[in-house]
């Protein structure tokens, strides 16, 4: 049996067990499920750490075999290299990651003596005109940060220890390399996005602040984070875009998402049937899609309600699912994965349909909305999200450069620089740790920005090839054949160049951000 086949036979059942355990603990954060997850992830980590197998992979990779064999060896190397460290360190890291993630799932903020989940806190920030209540809700959203901050710092130290053992500067440098990206190129792209968005974002933010100041009867200089519509200022408030929540309140956003993909010729019914879509206690409050076995068992976890945010989120997560389902089942199992940047690009492109005039008219069933206003709202969304990614990515690079530094101040320095939002007077708290991605999806957020670049380039390609996206089976066929089917048989950058006819560029995204 050849090396790749032996590796597949070893990793396949362990991958399945780890994914099922991760699913279980996210749908119900119990001690038993956490223990099961730790055991499954330790078993997978131990297999990935096998020094003899890794040595075989390294030796075989050095001969530079062509085709699927060479690509499988590249992916095996990337998966295994991070585990070539002492077992005790790996096991402690897995256990602490699981513990921290469970605490995020279980935590609820306290507002006026009542424990509220994330949806309820965001509802206050969207609708309440009581500034004291808003402030209490915003502060409640941050209390999870204080509960986990020390352990998040410890996770950073432990991850750095792993990276150092492998010869990397820190975990940030290791992670970017393992994602088949170049750190210098990444920050060149971030700098270009910062330059492209700076003036437009400042203009839009000034307009938004003027409207918020009028709503809350204060001077714009008195606005603070709780005056905005979500705890991180990563979503466009109604005052800065188009109000769609009231239109979607009597629509089933899950059904709308399924109908959307049916219009592309992509059936997501089986995914939704095995998914867990609505909020309850002891369940992760966020959303994700998971390909459990690379054989068709694709699921979505969500906490859906009928509003714009969850319409976007359901479309986003089913975008991931469509990609997973569309990968050629004849590919070797090791190649039946998807690139982070490309799957995020597909998901972001699909999520943005919730603000697309064609989708609102043809799928949601509303006529009469101003198409220009909707396009401006989508541009605002892109501007705001780009600035948020600049906060997250620069913060994480500094977190891993110095996990013991003054992260509380660093966080607000970056928020003020990139989001133009004033920090609360005299606040000293680990607000950075309230963002779950920093602990549980480390060095990932830049893939969302690359996803926006991918989405914009794919939109331009689909406009030419299929006349758009909404209700066009030709678009679904194009994506399936040109983007989904190859899986990871090609590097992400080569896949995008092959699918769109040009290397990934900032220009398509920049054009979409123009008002």
Short mmCIF file of C-alpha atoms in Angstrom, two decimals:
data_model
loop_
_atom_site.label_atom_id
_atom_site.label_comp_id
_atom_site.label_asym_id
_atom_site.label_seq_id
_atom_site.Cartn_x
_atom_site.Cartn_y
_atom_site.Cartn_z
CA UNK A 1 0.00 0.00 0.00
CA UNK A 2 1.42 3.40 -0.94
CA UNK A 3 2.18 6.13 1.60
CA UNK A 4 -0.86 8.30 0.87
CA UNK A 5 -3.23 5.34 1.10
CA UNK A 6 -1.73 4.28 4.43
CA UNK A 7 -2.07 7.83 5.76
CA UNK A 8 -5.69 7.97 4.63
CA UNK A 9 -6.51 4.69 6.37
CA UNK A 10 -4.93 6.02 9.56
CA UNK A 11 -6.44 9.51 9.64
CA UNK A 12 -9.89 8.96 8.17
CA UNK A 13 -11.60 7.33 11.19
CA UNK A 14 -9.83 9.68 13.62
CA UNK A 15 -10.92 12.72 11.61
CA UNK A 16 -14.51 11.45 11.72
CA UNK A 17 -14.43 10.84 15.48
CA UNK A 18 -12.96 14.30 16.17
CA UNK A 19 -15.58 16.03 14.01
CA UNK A 20 -18.47 14.15 15.62
CA UNK A 21 -17.12 15.02 19.07
CA UNK A 22 -16.72 18.68 18.11
CA UNK A 23 -20.29 18.73 16.83
CA UNK A 24 -21.61 17.15 20.02
CA UNK A 25 -19.93 19.61 22.39
CA UNK A 26 -21.10 22.60 20.36
CA UNK A 27 -24.73 21.52 20.30
CA UNK A 28 -24.59 20.72 24.03
CA UNK A 29 -21.66 21.90 26.16
CA UNK A 30 -21.55 19.20 28.86
CA UNK A 31 -18.60 17.79 30.77
CA UNK A 32 -19.08 14.42 29.09
CA UNK A 33 -19.07 15.95 25.62
CA UNK A 34 -16.01 18.03 26.43
CA UNK A 35 -14.20 14.89 27.64
CA UNK A 36 -15.21 13.04 24.48
CA UNK A 37 -13.90 15.87 22.34
CA UNK A 38 -10.57 16.03 24.15
CA UNK A 39 -10.11 12.28 23.82
CA UNK A 40 -10.92 12.34 20.11
CA UNK A 41 -8.66 15.31 19.36
CA UNK A 42 -5.80 13.85 21.38
CA UNK A 43 -6.10 10.61 19.41
CA UNK A 44 -6.01 12.52 16.11
CA UNK A 45 -3.13 14.68 17.32
CA UNK A 46 -1.17 11.61 18.39
CA UNK A 47 -1.60 10.09 14.93
CA UNK A 48 -0.57 13.31 13.21
CA UNK A 49 2.48 13.41 15.47
CA UNK A 50 3.80 10.02 14.33
CA UNK A 51 7.50 10.85 13.70
CA UNK A 52 8.16 7.86 11.45
CA UNK A 53 5.19 8.60 9.20
CA UNK A 54 6.13 12.28 9.09
CA UNK A 55 9.69 11.38 8.10
CA UNK A 56 8.29 9.29 5.24
CA UNK A 57 6.12 12.22 4.13
CA UNK A 58 9.06 14.64 4.22
CA UNK A 59 11.26 12.26 2.22
CA UNK A 60 8.57 11.54 -0.36
CA UNK A 61 7.72 15.25 -0.69
CA UNK A 62 11.34 16.13 -1.41
CA UNK A 63 11.21 14.06 -4.61
CA UNK A 64 8.49 16.46 -5.85
CA UNK A 65 6.05 13.90 -7.32
CA UNK A 66 3.49 15.29 -9.74
CA UNK A 67 -0.30 15.29 -9.78
CA UNK A 68 -2.51 14.09 -6.97
CA UNK A 69 0.30 12.26 -5.20
CA UNK A 70 2.38 15.42 -4.84
CA UNK A 71 -0.60 17.45 -3.68
CA UNK A 72 -1.59 14.84 -1.07
CA UNK A 73 1.95 14.84 0.30
CA UNK A 74 1.90 18.63 0.54
CA UNK A 75 -1.35 18.57 2.50
CA UNK A 76 -0.13 15.73 4.72
CA UNK A 77 2.99 17.71 5.53
CA UNK A 78 0.96 20.82 6.42
CA UNK A 79 -1.39 18.79 8.62
CA UNK A 80 1.34 16.89 10.43
CA UNK A 81 4.10 19.46 10.90
CA UNK A 82 2.30 21.33 13.69
CA UNK A 83 2.08 18.13 15.72
CA UNK A 84 5.79 17.30 15.67
CA UNK A 85 6.19 18.51 19.25
CA UNK A 86 6.25 16.80 22.67
CA UNK A 87 3.07 14.87 23.46
CA UNK A 88 2.54 16.57 26.81
CA UNK A 89 2.46 19.99 25.16
CA UNK A 90 0.03 18.83 22.48
CA UNK A 91 -2.29 17.20 25.00
CA UNK A 92 -2.35 20.21 27.30
CA UNK A 93 -3.12 22.48 24.37
CA UNK A 94 -6.04 20.33 23.21
CA UNK A 95 -7.50 20.19 26.72
CA UNK A 96 -7.24 23.93 27.29
CA UNK A 97 -8.73 24.74 23.87
CA UNK A 98 -11.72 22.51 24.63
CA UNK A 99 -12.21 24.03 28.08
CA UNK A 100 -12.12 27.59 26.77
CA UNK A 101 -14.53 26.83 23.93
CA UNK A 102 -17.02 25.27 26.34
CA UNK A 103 -16.91 28.38 28.51
CA UNK A 104 -17.77 30.56 25.53
CA UNK A 105 -20.71 28.27 24.77
CA UNK A 106 -22.05 28.34 28.33
CA UNK A 107 -21.51 32.03 29.12
CA UNK A 108 -24.46 34.41 29.16
CA UNK A 109 -24.30 38.14 29.84
CA UNK A 110 -26.29 39.71 32.68
CA UNK A 111 -28.48 42.71 31.77
CA UNK A 112 -30.66 44.25 34.48
CA UNK A 113 -30.46 41.06 36.49
CA UNK A 114 -31.42 38.75 33.61
CA UNK A 115 -29.07 36.37 31.79
CA UNK A 116 -29.26 37.04 28.04
CA UNK A 117 -27.84 35.18 25.07
CA UNK A 118 -26.02 36.93 22.24
CA UNK A 119 -29.15 37.33 20.10
CA UNK A 120 -30.96 39.13 22.93
CA UNK A 121 -28.01 41.45 23.61
CA UNK A 122 -27.75 42.35 19.94
CA UNK A 123 -31.49 43.03 19.85
CA UNK A 124 -31.01 45.63 22.60
CA UNK A 125 -28.14 47.23 20.68
CA UNK A 126 -30.23 47.34 17.52
CA UNK A 127 -33.44 48.71 18.97
CA UNK A 128 -33.13 50.32 22.40
CA UNK A 129 -33.02 54.11 22.74
CA UNK A 130 -32.14 53.83 26.44
CA UNK A 131 -28.42 54.60 26.52
CA UNK A 132 -27.98 53.16 30.02
CA UNK A 133 -29.56 49.87 28.93
CA UNK A 134 -27.42 49.84 25.80
CA UNK A 135 -24.26 50.36 27.82
CA UNK A 136 -25.19 47.57 30.23
CA UNK A 137 -25.90 45.23 27.29
CA UNK A 138 -22.59 46.10 25.60
CA UNK A 139 -20.67 45.54 28.83
CA UNK A 140 -22.52 42.26 29.37
CA UNK A 141 -21.35 41.09 25.93
CA UNK A 142 -17.76 41.67 27.07
CA UNK A 143 -17.91 39.79 30.38
CA UNK A 144 -16.93 36.50 28.75
CA UNK A 145 -13.59 38.16 27.98
CA UNK A 146 -12.73 38.50 31.66
CA UNK A 147 -13.76 34.88 32.24
CA UNK A 148 -11.36 33.46 29.65
CA UNK A 149 -8.62 36.08 29.13
CA UNK A 150 -5.93 34.47 31.25
CA UNK A 151 -6.42 31.15 29.51
CA UNK A 152 -6.43 32.79 26.08
CA UNK A 153 -3.03 34.28 26.90
CA UNK A 154 -1.91 30.82 28.00
CA UNK A 155 -3.16 29.35 24.73
CA UNK A 156 -1.05 31.92 22.88
CA UNK A 157 2.03 31.00 24.93
CA UNK A 158 1.48 27.28 24.32
CA UNK A 159 0.89 27.79 20.61
CA UNK A 160 4.07 29.86 20.42
CA UNK A 161 5.91 27.04 22.15
CA UNK A 162 4.66 24.67 19.46
CA UNK A 163 5.72 27.07 16.71
CA UNK A 164 9.13 27.66 18.29
CA UNK A 165 9.76 23.94 18.54
CA UNK A 166 9.16 23.76 14.80
CA UNK A 167 11.52 26.64 14.03
CA UNK A 168 8.97 29.41 13.48
CA UNK A 169 9.04 32.92 14.96
CA UNK A 170 5.64 32.43 16.59
CA UNK A 171 2.23 30.88 16.02
CA UNK A 172 1.14 33.68 13.70
CA UNK A 173 4.02 33.02 11.31
CA UNK A 174 3.47 29.26 11.51
CA UNK A 175 -0.27 29.49 10.84
CA UNK A 176 0.03 31.76 7.83
CA UNK A 177 2.62 29.43 6.32
CA UNK A 178 0.49 26.35 7.01
CA UNK A 179 -2.36 28.07 5.12
CA UNK A 180 -0.11 28.25 2.05
CA UNK A 181 0.13 32.03 2.33
CA UNK A 182 3.07 34.42 2.50
CA UNK A 183 3.10 36.74 5.52
CA UNK A 184 4.75 39.65 3.69
CA UNK A 185 2.25 39.36 0.84
CA UNK A 186 -0.60 39.16 3.36
CA UNK A 187 0.36 42.46 4.96
CA UNK A 188 0.95 44.08 1.59
CA UNK A 189 -2.64 43.12 0.73
CA UNK A 190 -3.90 44.41 4.08
CA UNK A 191 -2.06 47.70 3.52
CA UNK A 192 -3.60 48.02 0.08
CA UNK A 193 -7.07 47.38 1.51
CA UNK A 194 -6.43 49.95 4.26
CA UNK A 195 -5.42 52.56 1.69
CA UNK A 196 -8.35 51.76 -0.61
CA UNK A 197 -10.91 52.07 2.20
CA UNK A 198 -9.55 54.86 4.43
CA UNK A 199 -11.21 57.92 2.87
CA UNK A 200 -14.50 56.21 2.00
CA UNK A 201 -14.79 54.66 5.46
CA UNK A 202 -14.07 57.98 7.21
CA UNK A 203 -16.76 59.67 5.12
CA UNK A 204 -19.33 56.94 5.77
CA UNK A 205 -18.48 56.80 9.49
CA UNK A 206 -18.96 60.58 9.80
CA UNK A 207 -22.38 60.26 8.16
CA UNK A 208 -23.31 57.38 10.45
CA UNK A 209 -22.15 59.22 13.57
CA UNK A 210 -24.19 62.29 12.64
CA UNK A 211 -27.31 60.12 12.38
CA UNK A 212 -26.59 58.29 15.62
CA UNK A 213 -25.95 61.57 17.42
CA UNK A 214 -29.32 62.79 16.25
CA UNK A 215 -31.00 59.57 17.43
CA UNK A 216 -29.38 59.67 20.86
CA UNK A 217 -29.49 63.47 21.19
CA UNK A 218 -25.78 63.90 21.80
CA UNK A 219 -22.73 65.34 20.10
CA UNK A 220 -20.93 62.93 17.70
CA UNK A 221 -17.84 63.20 19.91
CA UNK A 222 -19.86 61.68 22.77
CA UNK A 223 -20.63 58.45 20.91
CA UNK A 224 -19.17 55.31 22.45
CA UNK A 225 -19.18 51.62 21.45
CA UNK A 226 -22.63 50.91 22.95
CA UNK A 227 -24.23 53.43 20.59
CA UNK A 228 -23.57 51.08 17.67
CA UNK A 229 -25.63 48.04 16.67
CA UNK A 230 -23.40 45.14 17.69
CA UNK A 231 -20.73 44.54 20.34
CA UNK A 232 -17.78 44.83 17.93
CA UNK A 233 -19.02 47.35 15.35
CA UNK A 234 -18.61 44.78 12.60
CA UNK A 235 -22.17 45.02 11.22
CA UNK A 236 -23.76 48.02 9.54
CA UNK A 237 -26.37 49.75 11.74
CA UNK A 238 -29.69 50.71 10.18
CA UNK A 239 -28.59 54.35 10.24
CA UNK A 240 -25.68 53.45 7.97
CA UNK A 241 -27.48 51.20 5.50
CA UNK A 242 -31.00 49.98 4.66
CA UNK A 243 -33.45 48.68 7.26
CA UNK A 244 -34.34 45.11 6.32
CA UNK A 245 -35.00 43.47 9.68
CA UNK A 246 -38.67 44.45 9.72
CA UNK A 247 -39.16 43.06 6.20
CA UNK A 248 -37.62 39.73 7.15
CA UNK A 249 -39.39 39.43 10.51
CA UNK A 250 -42.23 37.38 9.02
CA UNK A 251 -40.04 35.39 6.65
CA UNK A 252 -38.38 32.04 7.42
CA UNK A 253 -34.71 32.81 6.77
CA UNK A 254 -33.81 29.11 6.72
CA UNK A 255 -36.41 28.43 4.03
CA UNK A 256 -35.23 31.49 2.07
CA UNK A 257 -31.65 30.22 2.17
CA UNK A 258 -32.69 26.78 0.92
CA UNK A 259 -34.76 28.36 -1.87
CA UNK A 260 -31.79 30.51 -2.86
CA UNK A 261 -29.55 27.51 -3.41
CA UNK A 262 -32.31 25.64 -5.23
CA UNK A 263 -32.29 28.55 -7.66
CA UNK A 264 -28.64 27.78 -8.40
CA UNK A 265 -29.50 24.12 -8.96
CA UNK A 266 -27.88 23.19 -5.62
CA UNK A 267 -29.93 21.10 -3.16
CA UNK A 268 -29.17 21.82 0.51
CA UNK A 269 -32.20 20.03 1.96
CA UNK A 270 -30.23 17.09 3.32
CA UNK A 271 -27.76 19.45 5.00
CA UNK A 272 -30.54 21.36 6.74
CA UNK A 273 -32.24 18.13 7.82
CA UNK A 274 -29.18 17.01 9.80
CA UNK A 275 -28.32 20.49 11.11
CA UNK A 276 -29.03 22.22 14.45
CA UNK A 277 -30.42 25.63 13.57
CA UNK A 278 -32.12 27.34 16.52
CA UNK A 279 -30.93 28.70 19.89
CA UNK A 280 -31.18 26.99 23.25
CA UNK A 281 -29.27 26.81 26.50
CA UNK A 282 -25.81 25.18 26.66
CA UNK A 283 -25.41 25.47 22.89
CA UNK A 284 -22.73 27.41 21.03
CA UNK A 285 -24.21 30.83 20.22
CA UNK A 286 -22.37 31.28 16.94
CA UNK A 287 -22.64 29.57 13.56
CA UNK A 288 -20.49 27.23 11.52
CA UNK A 289 -20.60 24.56 8.85
CA UNK A 290 -18.79 21.25 9.30
CA UNK A 291 -17.99 18.54 6.77
CA UNK A 292 -18.03 15.59 9.14
CA UNK A 293 -16.65 12.83 6.93
CA UNK A 294 -15.81 14.22 3.45
CA UNK A 295 -18.43 11.78 2.15
CA UNK A 296 -21.57 13.93 2.25
CA UNK A 297 -22.33 14.35 5.97
CA UNK A 298 -22.30 18.16 5.98
CA UNK A 299 -24.04 20.05 8.79
CA UNK A 300 -24.70 23.62 9.91
CA UNK A 301 -24.92 24.87 13.48
CA UNK A 302 -26.83 28.15 13.79
CA UNK A 303 -29.02 30.15 16.16
CA UNK A 304 -31.36 31.47 13.52
CA UNK A 305 -33.99 34.15 13.91
CA UNK A 306 -35.80 36.04 11.19
CA UNK A 307 -33.65 39.11 10.63
CA UNK A 308 -30.99 40.38 8.24
CA UNK A 309 -28.04 39.09 10.24
CA UNK A 310 -29.33 35.53 10.25
CA UNK A 311 -30.48 35.67 6.63
CA UNK A 312 -26.88 36.58 5.77
CA UNK A 313 -25.53 33.90 8.13
CA UNK A 314 -27.70 31.09 6.78
CA UNK A 315 -26.76 31.96 3.20
CA UNK A 316 -23.12 32.15 4.31
CA UNK A 317 -23.09 28.75 6.03
CA UNK A 318 -24.95 27.03 3.20
CA UNK A 319 -22.31 28.51 0.89
CA UNK A 320 -19.73 26.51 2.84
CA UNK A 321 -22.01 23.49 2.65
CA UNK A 322 -22.51 23.74 -1.11
CA UNK A 323 -18.74 23.85 -1.57
CA UNK A 324 -18.24 20.76 0.62
CA UNK A 325 -20.98 18.83 -1.20
CA UNK A 326 -19.66 19.86 -4.61
CA UNK A 327 -16.16 18.42 -4.19
CA UNK A 328 -15.53 15.54 -6.58
CA UNK A 329 -16.21 12.33 -4.63
CA UNK A 330 -13.78 10.48 -6.92
CA UNK A 331 -10.84 12.50 -5.59
CA UNK A 332 -8.59 10.84 -3.03
CA UNK A 333 -9.99 11.43 0.46
CA UNK A 334 -7.02 13.63 1.41
CA UNK A 335 -7.92 16.05 -1.41
CA UNK A 336 -11.64 16.26 -0.52
CA UNK A 337 -11.21 19.39 1.58
CA UNK A 338 -11.66 23.03 0.76
CA UNK A 339 -9.32 26.00 0.94
CA UNK A 340 -9.99 28.44 3.78
CA UNK A 341 -9.82 31.51 1.54
CA UNK A 342 -11.94 30.02 -1.23
CA UNK A 343 -14.64 28.54 1.01
CA UNK A 344 -14.87 31.88 2.81
CA UNK A 345 -15.12 33.60 -0.56
CA UNK A 346 -18.05 31.41 -1.57
CA UNK A 347 -19.74 31.87 1.82
CA UNK A 348 -19.26 35.65 1.78
CA UNK A 349 -20.56 35.91 -1.78
CA UNK A 350 -23.67 33.95 -0.79
CA UNK A 351 -24.20 35.86 2.47
CA UNK A 352 -24.06 39.19 0.67
CA UNK A 353 -27.14 38.17 -1.33
CA UNK A 354 -29.24 39.18 1.68
CA UNK A 355 -28.60 42.80 0.59
CA UNK A 356 -28.78 42.10 -3.15
CA UNK A 357 -31.71 43.81 -4.95
CA UNK A 358 -32.37 40.73 -7.11
CA UNK A 359 -32.45 38.42 -4.08
CA UNK A 360 -34.71 40.75 -2.10
CA UNK A 361 -37.14 40.94 -5.01
CA UNK A 362 -37.01 37.39 -6.40
CA UNK A 363 -36.42 35.29 -3.28
CA UNK A 364 -37.57 37.35 -0.29
CA UNK A 365 -40.47 38.72 -2.33
CA UNK A 366 -40.20 42.47 -1.73
CA UNK A 367 -40.59 45.10 -4.43
CA UNK A 368 -39.98 48.81 -4.32
CA UNK A 369 -36.67 48.97 -2.44
CA UNK A 370 -34.12 51.42 -3.79
CA UNK A 371 -31.48 49.40 -5.65
CA UNK A 372 -28.91 52.18 -5.39
CA UNK A 373 -29.44 52.40 -1.62
CA UNK A 374 -28.99 48.62 -1.34
CA UNK A 375 -25.75 48.76 -3.32
CA UNK A 376 -24.52 51.59 -1.10
CA UNK A 377 -25.41 49.52 1.96
CA UNK A 378 -23.39 46.59 0.59
CA UNK A 379 -20.46 48.92 -0.02
CA UNK A 380 -20.76 50.16 3.56
CA UNK A 381 -20.76 46.58 4.78
CA UNK A 382 -17.55 45.89 2.88
CA UNK A 383 -15.88 49.04 4.18
CA UNK A 384 -16.82 48.29 7.78
CA UNK A 385 -15.82 44.66 7.60
CA UNK A 386 -12.47 45.47 6.01
CA UNK A 387 -11.63 47.84 8.84
CA UNK A 388 -12.69 45.18 11.37
CA UNK A 389 -10.38 42.61 9.77
CA UNK A 390 -7.53 45.11 10.05
CA UNK A 391 -8.20 45.29 13.80
CA UNK A 392 -8.33 41.51 14.22
CA UNK A 393 -5.33 40.60 12.09
CA UNK A 394 -3.02 43.25 13.48
CA UNK A 395 -4.12 42.38 17.01
CA UNK A 396 -3.41 38.69 16.55
CA UNK A 397 0.04 39.34 15.13
CA UNK A 398 0.84 41.40 18.22
CA UNK A 399 -0.80 38.87 20.56
CA UNK A 400 1.57 36.16 19.41
CA UNK A 401 4.52 38.55 19.36
CA UNK A 402 3.96 39.23 23.09
CA UNK A 403 1.16 37.29 24.85
CA UNK A 404 2.06 39.01 28.14
CA UNK A 405 1.86 42.55 26.77
CA UNK A 406 -0.74 45.24 27.43
CA UNK A 407 -3.35 43.68 25.19
CA UNK A 408 -6.22 45.68 26.72
CA UNK A 409 -4.70 48.96 25.51
CA UNK A 410 -3.50 47.49 22.22
CA UNK A 411 -7.04 46.39 21.39
CA UNK A 412 -8.49 49.86 21.79
CA UNK A 413 -5.54 51.49 20.01
CA UNK A 414 -6.35 49.37 16.96
CA UNK A 415 -10.12 49.92 17.25
CA UNK A 416 -9.59 53.67 17.34
CA UNK A 417 -7.15 53.60 14.42
CA UNK A 418 -9.06 51.34 12.04
CA UNK A 419 -12.70 51.66 13.12
CA UNK A 420 -12.57 55.31 14.22
CA UNK A 421 -14.51 54.42 17.35
CA UNK A 422 -13.75 56.08 20.71
CA UNK A 423 -12.86 53.76 23.58
CA UNK A 424 -14.93 53.98 26.78
CA UNK A 425 -13.48 56.51 29.21
CA UNK A 426 -11.10 54.88 31.69
CA UNK A 427 -11.96 51.32 30.63
CA UNK A 428 -9.42 48.62 31.53
CA UNK A 429 -10.76 45.19 30.61
CA UNK A 430 -9.79 42.30 28.30
CA UNK A 431 -12.41 43.20 25.71
CA UNK A 432 -10.28 41.50 23.04
CA UNK A 433 -10.88 38.12 24.68
CA UNK A 434 -14.65 38.40 24.21
CA UNK A 435 -14.13 37.68 20.49
CA UNK A 436 -14.29 33.89 20.28
CA UNK A 437 -12.17 33.65 17.14
CA UNK A 438 -9.07 34.86 18.98
CA UNK A 439 -9.20 31.84 21.27
CA UNK A 440 -10.88 29.16 19.18
CA UNK A 441 -10.11 30.02 15.53
CA UNK A 442 -6.67 31.60 15.86
CA UNK A 443 -5.01 33.43 12.96
CA UNK A 444 -8.07 32.92 10.79
CA UNK A 445 -9.68 36.33 10.37
CA UNK A 446 -7.50 37.43 7.46
CA UNK A 447 -9.05 34.59 5.46
CA UNK A 448 -12.36 36.47 5.65
CA UNK A 449 -10.77 39.49 3.98
CA UNK A 450 -9.21 37.29 1.31
CA UNK A 451 -12.66 35.75 1.05
CA UNK A 452 -14.09 39.18 0.21
CA UNK A 453 -11.46 39.53 -2.53
CA UNK A 454 -12.34 36.07 -3.84
CA UNK A 455 -16.07 36.84 -3.69
CA UNK A 456 -15.69 40.08 -5.64
CA UNK A 457 -13.59 38.42 -8.33
CA UNK A 458 -16.03 35.52 -8.61
CA UNK A 459 -18.98 37.92 -8.84
CA UNK A 460 -17.32 39.69 -11.74
CA UNK A 461 -16.64 36.35 -13.43
CA UNK A 462 -20.20 35.08 -12.88
CA UNK A 463 -21.69 38.29 -14.23
CA UNK A 464 -19.84 37.67 -17.48
CA UNK A 465 -20.32 33.89 -17.56
CA UNK A 466 -23.88 33.49 -16.24
CA UNK A 467 -25.43 36.96 -16.15
CA UNK A 468 -25.31 37.08 -12.35
CA UNK A 469 -26.05 34.71 -9.50
CA UNK A 470 -29.63 34.87 -8.14
CA UNK A 471 -31.88 32.29 -9.80
CA UNK A 472 -29.26 31.25 -12.34
CA UNK A 473 -28.54 27.52 -12.56
CA UNK A 474 -25.69 28.36 -14.94
CA UNK A 475 -23.95 30.12 -12.03
CA UNK A 476 -24.35 27.05 -9.82
CA UNK A 477 -23.00 24.84 -12.59
CA UNK A 478 -20.01 27.15 -13.10
CA UNK A 479 -19.17 27.16 -9.39
CA UNK A 480 -19.57 23.41 -9.09
CA UNK A 481 -17.35 22.63 -12.04
CA UNK A 482 -14.72 25.38 -11.76
CA UNK A 483 -14.49 25.97 -7.99
CA UNK A 484 -16.01 23.12 -5.97
CA UNK A 485 -15.06 19.93 -7.84
CA UNK A 486 -11.26 20.38 -7.66
CA UNK A 487 -11.30 20.29 -3.84
CA UNK A 488 -7.73 20.79 -2.67
CA UNK A 489 -6.15 19.23 -5.74
CA UNK A 490 -4.82 22.73 -6.52
CA UNK A 491 -3.43 25.44 -4.26
CA UNK A 492 -6.03 28.11 -3.45
CA UNK A 493 -4.34 30.85 -5.49
CA UNK A 494 -3.99 28.63 -8.55
CA UNK A 495 -7.61 27.52 -8.21
CA UNK A 496 -8.85 31.13 -8.25
CA UNK A 497 -6.64 32.02 -11.20
CA UNK A 498 -7.88 28.97 -13.10
CA UNK A 499 -11.55 29.68 -12.26
CA UNK A 500 -11.53 33.41 -13.02
CA UNK A 501 -8.78 33.74 -15.60
CA UNK A 502 -6.57 36.04 -13.52
CA UNK A 503 -4.62 36.01 -10.25
CA UNK A 504 -6.44 37.22 -7.15
CA UNK A 505 -6.48 41.04 -7.14
CA UNK A 506 -7.79 43.84 -4.92
CA UNK A 507 -9.29 45.85 -7.80
CA UNK A 508 -12.62 44.00 -8.07
CA UNK A 509 -13.29 44.44 -4.36
CA UNK A 510 -12.20 48.08 -4.41
CA UNK A 511 -14.64 48.76 -7.25
CA UNK A 512 -17.51 47.31 -5.18
CA UNK A 513 -16.70 49.58 -2.24
CA UNK A 514 -17.19 52.78 -4.23
CA UNK A 515 -20.33 54.73 -3.31
#
